[in-house]
CSV table of C-alpha atoms in Angstrom, one decimal:
chain,number,residue,atom,x,y,z
A,22,GLY,CA,109.1,143.0,23.0
A,23,TYR,CA,105.8,142.1,21.4
A,24,GLY,CA,102.5,143.7,21.4
A,25,CYS,CA,99.6,141.8,22.7
A,26,ALA,CA,95.7,143.0,22.7
A,27,GLU,CA,94.9,143.8,27.1
A,28,PRO,CA,91.2,142.0,27.3
A,29,GLY,CA,88.9,143.5,27.4
A,30,LEU,CA,90.2,146.8,26.2
A,31,PRO,CA,90.0,146.4,21.7
A,32,GLY,CA,93.0,147.8,20.3
A,33,VAL,CA,95.1,148.7,22.9
A,34,TYR,CA,98.1,147.2,23.3
A,35,THR,CA,100.6,147.2,25.1
A,36,GLU,CA,104.2,146.4,25.7
A,37,VAL,CA,105.4,143.0,27.7
A,38,ALA,CA,109.4,142.6,27.5
A,39,SER,CA,110.9,139.2,28.2
A,40,PHE,CA,113.6,139.0,30.4
A,41,VAL,CA,116.1,136.2,30.7
A,42,GLY,CA,118.3,136.9,34.3
A,43,PHE,CA,122.3,135.6,34.7
A,44,LEU,CA,124.2,135.8,37.2
A,45,PRO,CA,127.7,134.9,37.0
A,46,ALA,CA,128.7,131.4,39.3
A,47,THR,CA,130.7,133.0,42.7
A,48,GLU,CA,133.3,131.4,45.2
A,49,PRO,CA,132.0,128.9,47.5
A,50,GLY,CA,131.6,130.1,50.8
A,51,ALA,CA,134.0,128.6,53.9
A,52,PRO,CA,133.6,124.6,54.6
A,53,THR,CA,133.2,124.7,58.6
A,54,SER,CA,132.5,121.9,62.0
A,55,LEU,CA,136.3,121.0,60.9
A,56,VAL,CA,137.5,117.5,63.0
A,57,ALA,CA,141.0,116.2,63.1
A,58,ALA,CA,142.0,112.5,64.1
A,59,ALA,CA,145.5,112.2,64.8
A,60,GLY,CA,147.0,109.0,63.0
A,61,ASN,CA,150.6,107.8,62.5
A,62,GLY,CA,152.1,111.5,61.2
A,63,GLN,CA,149.3,111.3,59.3
A,64,VAL,CA,145.8,113.1,60.1
A,65,ALA,CA,142.0,112.8,59.4
A,66,VAL,CA,140.2,116.4,58.7
A,67,SER,CA,136.2,116.6,58.0
A,68,TRP,CA,134.1,118.6,57.4
A,69,THR,CA,130.7,120.4,57.0
A,70,ALA,CA,130.3,121.6,53.4
A,71,PRO,CA,129.4,125.4,52.8
A,72,ALA,CA,126.3,127.3,53.7
A,73,SER,CA,126.6,128.6,49.7
A,74,ASP,CA,128.3,126.9,46.7
A,75,GLY,CA,128.6,130.1,45.4
A,76,GLY,CA,125.5,129.5,41.9
A,77,SER,CA,128.0,126.0,41.1
A,78,SER,CA,128.8,123.2,42.0
A,79,ILE,CA,131.3,123.2,44.1
A,80,THR,CA,135.1,120.9,43.0
A,81,GLY,CA,136.6,120.2,45.0
A,82,TYR,CA,138.0,120.6,49.0
A,83,THR,CA,142.4,121.8,49.7
A,84,VAL,CA,142.2,120.9,52.9
A,85,THR,CA,146.0,122.2,54.4
A,86,ALA,CA,148.2,121.5,57.4
A,87,SER,CA,149.8,124.4,59.6
A,88,PRO,CA,152.8,123.9,59.9
A,89,GLY,CA,154.5,122.4,57.3
A,90,GLY,CA,151.5,123.2,54.3
A,91,ASN,CA,151.4,119.6,53.7
A,92,THR,CA,147.9,119.1,51.6
A,93,CYS,CA,145.6,116.3,50.5
A,94,VAL,CA,143.0,117.3,48.1
A,95,ALA,CA,138.8,114.9,48.2
A,96,THR,CA,136.4,115.2,45.3
A,97,GLY,CA,133.2,114.4,45.8
A,98,VAL,CA,133.7,113.5,49.9
A,99,LEU,CA,134.0,116.0,52.6
A,100,MET,CA,136.9,113.8,54.3
A,101,CYS,CA,140.8,113.4,53.4
A,102,THR,CA,144.2,112.8,54.6
A,103,VAL,CA,147.1,114.5,55.2
A,104,THR,CA,150.0,112.1,55.1
A,105,GLY,CA,153.3,113.0,55.7
A,106,LEU,CA,153.9,114.9,59.6
A,107,SER,CA,155.9,115.2,62.0
A,108,ASN,CA,154.2,112.6,64.9
A,109,GLY,CA,155.4,114.8,69.0
A,110,THR,CA,154.7,117.7,65.8
A,111,SER,CA,150.9,120.4,67.3
A,112,TYR,CA,149.2,121.2,64.3
A,113,THR,CA,145.5,122.3,63.2
A,114,PHE,CA,144.4,122.7,59.6
A,115,THR,CA,141.7,124.7,57.6
A,116,VAL,CA,139.8,123.6,54.3
A,117,THR,CA,138.4,125.3,51.0
A,118,ALA,CA,136.1,124.1,48.6
A,119,SER,CA,136.8,125.1,45.3
A,120,ASN,CA,133.8,125.3,42.2
A,121,THR,CA,133.9,126.8,38.4
A,122,ALA,CA,134.4,130.0,39.7
A,123,GLY,CA,137.8,129.5,42.0
A,124,THR,CA,138.3,128.9,45.8
A,125,GLY,CA,136.8,130.2,48.7
A,126,SER,CA,138.0,131.2,52.1
A,127,ALA,CA,139.2,128.6,54.2
A,128,SER,CA,137.5,127.8,57.0
A,129,ALA,CA,138.1,129.0,60.8
A,130,PRO,CA,140.9,126.1,61.7
A,131,SER,CA,140.5,123.1,63.4
A,132,THR,CA,141.7,122.7,66.9
A,133,ALA,CA,145.1,121.3,67.2
A,134,VAL,CA,146.0,117.2,67.2
A,135,THR,CA,149.7,115.7,67.6
A,136,PRO,CA,149.9,112.2,65.2
A,137,ARG,CA,151.7,109.9,67.2
A,138,GLY,CA,153.4,106.9,66.0
A,139,ASP,CA,154.2,103.8,67.6
A,140,VAL,CA,157.1,102.4,68.9
A,141,VAL,CA,159.9,104.5,67.6
A,142,SER,CA,164.0,102.6,67.3
A,143,VAL,CA,166.6,105.1,68.3
A,144,ALA,CA,170.4,103.9,68.3
A,145,PRO,CA,171.4,102.4,71.0
A,146,ALA,CA,172.5,104.4,74.0
A,147,ARG,CA,174.0,103.5,77.4
A,148,LEU,CA,171.5,105.2,80.5
A,149,LEU,CA,172.9,103.1,83.9
A,150,GLU,CA,176.2,102.1,83.9
A,151,SER,CA,177.0,101.0,88.1
A,152,ARG,CA,181.0,100.7,86.9
A,153,THR,CA,183.5,103.3,87.2
A,154,GLY,CA,186.4,103.2,85.1
A,155,PRO,CA,188.0,104.3,81.3
A,156,ASP,CA,186.4,101.8,79.5
A,157,TYR,CA,182.6,103.0,81.3
A,158,ALA,CA,179.9,106.0,80.0
A,159,THR,CA,176.6,106.9,79.4
A,160,VAL,CA,175.3,108.9,76.9
A,161,ASP,CA,175.0,112.2,78.7
A,162,GLY,CA,177.0,111.3,81.6
A,163,LYS,CA,174.5,110.5,84.3
A,164,PHE,CA,173.8,107.1,86.3
A,165,LEU,CA,177.6,106.6,86.2
A,166,GLY,CA,179.4,104.8,88.3
A,167,GLY,CA,176.9,104.1,91.9
A,168,GLY,CA,178.5,101.8,92.4
A,169,ARG,CA,176.7,97.9,93.2
A,170,THR,CA,173.2,97.6,93.7
A,171,THR,CA,171.6,96.8,97.6
A,172,ALA,CA,170.7,93.9,97.6
A,173,ARG,CA,166.8,94.1,97.4
A,174,GLY,CA,167.2,98.4,97.0
A,175,VAL,CA,165.3,99.9,93.7
A,176,ILE,CA,167.1,102.7,91.4
A,177,GLU,CA,165.1,104.9,89.7
A,178,LEU,CA,166.7,105.7,86.3
A,179,ASP,CA,165.8,108.3,84.3
A,180,VAL,CA,165.0,107.2,80.2
A,181,VAL,CA,162.6,110.4,79.6
A,182,ASP,CA,164.8,112.7,77.3
A,183,ARG,CA,167.6,111.1,77.3
A,184,GLY,CA,169.5,108.3,74.6
A,185,GLY,CA,166.4,110.3,72.0
A,186,VAL,CA,163.3,109.1,73.9
A,187,ASP,CA,160.9,111.3,73.6
A,188,VAL,CA,159.8,113.3,76.5
A,189,ASP,CA,155.6,112.2,76.3
A,190,ALA,CA,156.6,109.0,75.4
A,191,GLU,CA,154.8,105.8,78.2
A,192,ALA,CA,157.6,102.9,77.9
A,193,VAL,CA,160.5,102.1,76.7
A,194,PHE,CA,162.6,98.8,75.4
A,195,LEU,CA,166.3,98.4,77.2
A,196,ASN,CA,168.9,95.9,77.4
A,197,VAL,CA,168.7,95.3,81.0
A,198,THR,CA,172.2,93.0,81.7
A,199,ALA,CA,173.4,91.6,86.0
A,200,VAL,CA,176.9,91.9,85.4
A,201,PHE,CA,178.3,89.8,88.1
A,202,PRO,CA,176.0,88.7,91.0
A,203,THR,CA,176.9,88.1,94.3
A,204,GLU,CA,174.5,85.1,94.6
A,205,PRO,CA,171.4,83.7,92.6
A,206,GLY,CA,168.3,86.6,92.5
A,207,VAL,CA,166.1,88.3,89.7
A,208,ILE,CA,165.8,91.9,88.1
A,209,THR,CA,162.3,93.5,88.6
A,210,VAL,CA,161.6,96.2,86.1
A,211,PHE,CA,158.2,98.7,86.6
A,212,PRO,CA,157.0,102.1,86.6
A,213,CYS,CA,157.9,104.4,89.5
A,214,GLY,CA,155.3,105.0,91.7
A,215,THR,CA,154.0,102.0,91.5
A,216,PRO,CA,155.0,98.6,94.4
A,217,VAL,CA,157.5,96.8,92.8
A,218,PRO,CA,155.3,93.5,91.3
A,219,ASN,CA,155.4,89.6,91.6
A,220,ALA,CA,157.3,90.4,88.1
A,221,SER,CA,161.8,89.3,86.7
A,222,ASN,CA,162.8,90.1,83.8
A,223,VAL,CA,166.6,89.2,84.3
A,224,ASN,CA,167.3,85.5,86.1
A,225,TYR,CA,170.7,85.1,87.3
A,226,VAL,CA,172.9,82.7,89.9
A,227,ALA,CA,176.1,83.4,91.7
A,228,GLY,CA,179.1,85.1,88.7
A,229,ASP,CA,177.1,85.9,85.9
A,230,VAL,CA,176.7,87.9,83.5
A,231,VAL,CA,173.1,87.6,81.7
A,232,PRO,CA,171.3,90.4,79.7
A,233,ASN,CA,167.5,90.6,78.7
A,234,ALA,CA,165.3,92.8,76.8
A,235,VAL,CA,163.0,94.7,78.2
A,236,PHE,CA,159.9,96.5,78.0
A,237,ALA,CA,158.8,98.8,80.3
A,238,LYS,CA,156.4,101.2,81.0
A,239,ILE,CA,157.6,104.3,82.9
A,240,GLY,CA,155.9,106.2,85.7
A,241,THR,CA,156.7,109.2,87.6
A,242,ASN,CA,159.0,111.6,86.9
A,243,GLY,CA,160.0,109.8,83.2
A,244,ARG,CA,161.1,106.7,85.6
A,245,VAL,CA,161.6,103.6,85.5
A,246,CYS,CA,162.3,101.8,88.2
A,247,VAL,CA,165.0,98.8,88.6
A,248,TRP,CA,164.3,96.1,92.0
A,249,THR,CA,167.8,93.5,92.4
A,250,GLN,CA,167.1,90.6,94.7
A,251,THR,CA,171.2,90.8,95.8
A,252,ALA,CA,173.7,93.1,94.8
A,253,THR,CA,174.9,93.7,91.5
A,254,ASP,CA,176.5,95.3,89.0
A,255,LEU,CA,174.2,96.7,86.3
A,256,VAL,CA,174.1,97.9,82.9
A,257,ILE,CA,171.1,99.1,81.4
A,258,ASP,CA,170.9,100.3,77.3
A,259,VAL,CA,167.9,101.6,75.4
A,260,ASN,CA,166.9,100.6,72.0
A,261,GLY,CA,163.2,102.3,71.5
A,262,TYR,CA,160.6,103.9,73.3
A,263,VAL,CA,156.6,104.1,72.3
A,264,GLU,CA,155.0,107.2,71.7
A,265,ALA,CA,151.8,108.6,73.9
A,266,GLY,CA,148.2,107.7,72.3
A,267,ALA,CA,150.2,104.2,70.6
A,268,SER,CA,148.3,100.9,69.5
A,269,THR,CA,151.3,99.3,71.5
A,270,LYS,CA,150.0,99.5,76.0
A,271,SER,CA,152.7,99.0,78.4
A,272,VAL,CA,151.2,97.4,81.1
A,273,ALA,CA,152.7,96.9,85.1
A,274,PRO,CA,154.6,93.7,85.1
A,275,ALA,CA,152.0,91.1,86.5
A,276,ARG,CA,152.5,87.1,86.9
A,277,LEU,CA,150.6,84.8,84.7
A,278,LEU,CA,152.1,81.6,85.0
A,279,GLU,CA,153.7,80.6,87.9
A,280,THR,CA,153.8,76.5,88.4
A,281,ARG,CA,155.3,75.6,91.4
A,282,THR,CA,153.2,75.7,94.4
A,283,GLY,CA,154.5,77.6,97.9
A,284,PRO,CA,154.5,81.0,100.3
A,285,ASP,CA,156.7,83.0,98.1
A,286,TYR,CA,154.4,82.0,94.7
A,287,ALA,CA,151.4,83.9,93.2
A,288,THR,CA,149.7,84.5,89.7
A,289,VAL,CA,147.8,88.3,89.7
A,290,ASP,CA,144.9,86.5,89.4
A,291,ASN,CA,145.5,83.7,92.0
A,292,LYS,CA,144.8,81.0,88.0
A,293,PHE,CA,147.9,79.1,86.2
A,294,LEU,CA,149.0,78.9,89.6
A,295,GLY,CA,150.7,76.1,90.7
A,296,GLY,CA,150.1,73.8,88.0
A,297,GLY,CA,153.4,71.2,88.4
A,298,ARG,CA,155.9,70.6,85.7
A,299,THR,CA,155.4,71.1,82.0
A,300,THR,CA,155.5,67.9,80.7
A,301,ALA,CA,158.1,67.2,77.6
A,302,ARG,CA,157.0,68.3,74.1
A,303,GLY,CA,153.5,68.7,76.8
A,304,VAL,CA,151.4,72.6,75.2
A,305,ILE,CA,150.0,74.8,78.5
A,306,LYS,CA,146.6,76.7,77.2
A,307,LEU,CA,147.6,80.5,79.4
A,308,ASP,CA,145.0,82.9,79.5
A,309,VAL,CA,146.7,86.6,78.4
A,310,VAL,CA,143.5,88.8,77.5
A,311,ASN,CA,142.1,90.3,80.1
A,312,ARG,CA,144.6,89.7,83.2
A,313,GLY,CA,147.0,91.6,83.8
A,314,GLY,CA,145.9,94.6,82.5
A,315,VAL,CA,145.9,93.0,78.6
A,316,ASP,CA,142.6,94.2,77.0
A,317,ALA,CA,139.8,91.6,75.9
A,318,ASP,CA,140.6,92.8,72.7
A,319,ALA,CA,144.5,92.9,71.9
A,320,GLU,CA,146.3,91.0,68.9
A,321,ALA,CA,149.8,89.9,70.8
A,322,VAL,CA,151.7,90.3,74.1
A,323,PHE,CA,154.8,91.0,75.7
A,324,LEU,CA,155.5,88.4,77.8
A,325,ASN,CA,159.3,87.2,80.1
A,326,VAL,CA,159.3,83.8,79.7
A,327,THR,CA,161.4,81.7,81.9
A,328,ALA,CA,162.6,78.1,82.6
A,329,VAL,CA,163.4,76.9,86.2
A,330,PHE,CA,165.8,73.8,87.0
A,331,PRO,CA,164.9,71.9,83.3
A,332,THR,CA,165.1,68.3,84.0
A,333,GLU,CA,167.7,68.3,79.8
A,334,PRO,CA,168.2,70.7,77.4
A,335,GLY,CA,165.8,71.8,75.6
A,336,VAL,CA,163.3,74.9,74.5
A,337,ILE,CA,160.5,76.0,75.1
A,338,THR,CA,157.8,77.9,71.6
A,339,VAL,CA,155.3,80.0,72.3
A,340,PHE,CA,152.4,80.3,69.8
A,341,PRO,CA,148.7,82.1,68.6
A,342,CYS,CA,146.8,79.1,70.2
A,343,GLY,CA,145.1,77.0,67.5
A,344,THR,CA,147.6,76.9,64.7
A,345,PRO,CA,150.2,74.0,64.3
A,346,ILE,CA,153.9,74.4,67.0
A,347,PRO,CA,155.9,76.6,64.5
A,348,ASN,CA,159.8,75.4,64.5
A,349,ALA,CA,160.9,78.1,66.2
A,350,SER,CA,161.8,78.6,69.4
A,351,ASN,CA,161.8,81.4,72.2
A,352,VAL,CA,163.8,80.0,75.3
A,353,ASN,CA,166.8,77.7,75.2
A,354,TYR,CA,167.9,76.0,78.3
A,355,VAL,CA,169.9,73.2,79.7
A,356,ALA,CA,169.7,71.0,82.6
A,357,GLY,CA,169.5,72.5,85.6
A,358,ASP,CA,168.8,75.4,84.6
A,359,VAL,CA,167.0,79.8,85.2
A,360,VAL,CA,166.6,81.3,82.3
A,361,PRO,CA,164.3,83.7,80.9
A,362,ASN,CA,164.4,85.7,77.6
A,363,ALA,CA,161.6,88.1,76.1
A,364,VAL,CA,158.9,86.7,74.0
A,365,PHE,CA,156.8,89.1,71.5
A,366,ALA,CA,153.7,86.4,71.3
A,367,LYS,CA,150.1,86.6,68.5
A,368,ILE,CA,147.5,86.2,70.3
A,369,GLY,CA,144.8,82.7,69.2
A,370,THR,CA,141.5,81.2,69.6
A,371,ASN,CA,140.0,82.7,72.7
A,372,GLY,CA,142.5,85.0,73.7
A,373,GLN,CA,145.4,82.6,74.9
A,374,VAL,CA,148.5,81.9,74.0
A,375,CYS,CA,150.4,78.3,73.9
A,376,VAL,CA,153.7,77.4,74.4
A,377,TRP,CA,154.9,73.6,74.4
A,378,THR,CA,158.3,72.9,76.1
A,379,GLN,CA,160.6,70.2,74.7
A,380,THR,CA,161.5,68.9,78.3
A,381,ALA,CA,160.3,68.7,81.6
A,382,THR,CA,160.5,72.6,83.7
A,383,ASP,CA,158.7,74.8,85.6
A,384,LEU,CA,157.6,77.7,84.1
A,385,VAL,CA,157.1,81.2,85.2
A,386,ILE,CA,155.3,83.9,82.9
A,387,ASP,CA,154.6,88.1,83.1
A,388,VAL,CA,153.0,90.2,81.2
A,389,ASN,CA,155.0,93.7,80.1
A,390,GLY,CA,152.7,95.7,77.8
A,391,TYR,CA,150.5,94.0,74.7
A,392,VAL,CA,148.9,95.6,71.3
A,393,GLU,CA,146.0,96.4,70.6
């Protein structure tokens, strides 16, 4: 120390000790207030910094998933995304903070969240086969050999937990085939627990064997309902499904366009009804958003497009309004045909899809779902 004269007391000195104190850094505290947001095979986690940094700036954070132990690391920000997770599995997350002294204690776990995908494909599997014989089977022996449908009858078909379809699936991609119907008619697939809608998925004539792809919303008890206008054998296969919470949304089938006029014809909101046959090489601008359950912000729609009694052979092309007519087709027909096809269509300007017909025909268009 150093001596110095104390004021007012000449010649008297006191010793003053000069110290510089230094406390070593410790590990930071635990982060708090975790928020986890599930995505497709991943979860974004955010948090609040620890109350104490341990006397040294925090250099990074590590997020850990449970189960599985997948991690992500963040530097300079209070969030990161854990990837490589399994859709349909429930996860919680903890976060640790690190500084020059080491890694602190883990946070309390986040609330559990479940990553969800969008469209999940499966190996094609037969879910229904109405015929009986050594060549006929379903994936699990259920819904096999039940015989021909009755006219205007409904089959309640189990779809979840069969053929690889998840128990939480919201919708399924099916291939539905009418086999040797007795008379002309249609097949309508709709969510069980709702009324039979004014829509169709498969159109057929007597003695036909005609399939169509169907995007179908799942209803009560994990089932879709299948209505047949006339007696027919049926074959139904599954090719994929949509998980709960996905951006691909299914709706109860709804008619958006009906060019014919009469007491049996209607659309979901009476718009685009009875406008008459299309002209050859004409274009219809069809409103699709805010109709039939389609969200105003939808980017694309799942449609079923049917040509009814065209005058000559030709094609139908569905494309986003505001773009040129593409060199592509969605429905191919011959004169006097009644032929449908499933169409996945990008939405264009003013929430519309455009429909070009090569020759004059009546048109029927139903919606089954959309993509946000």
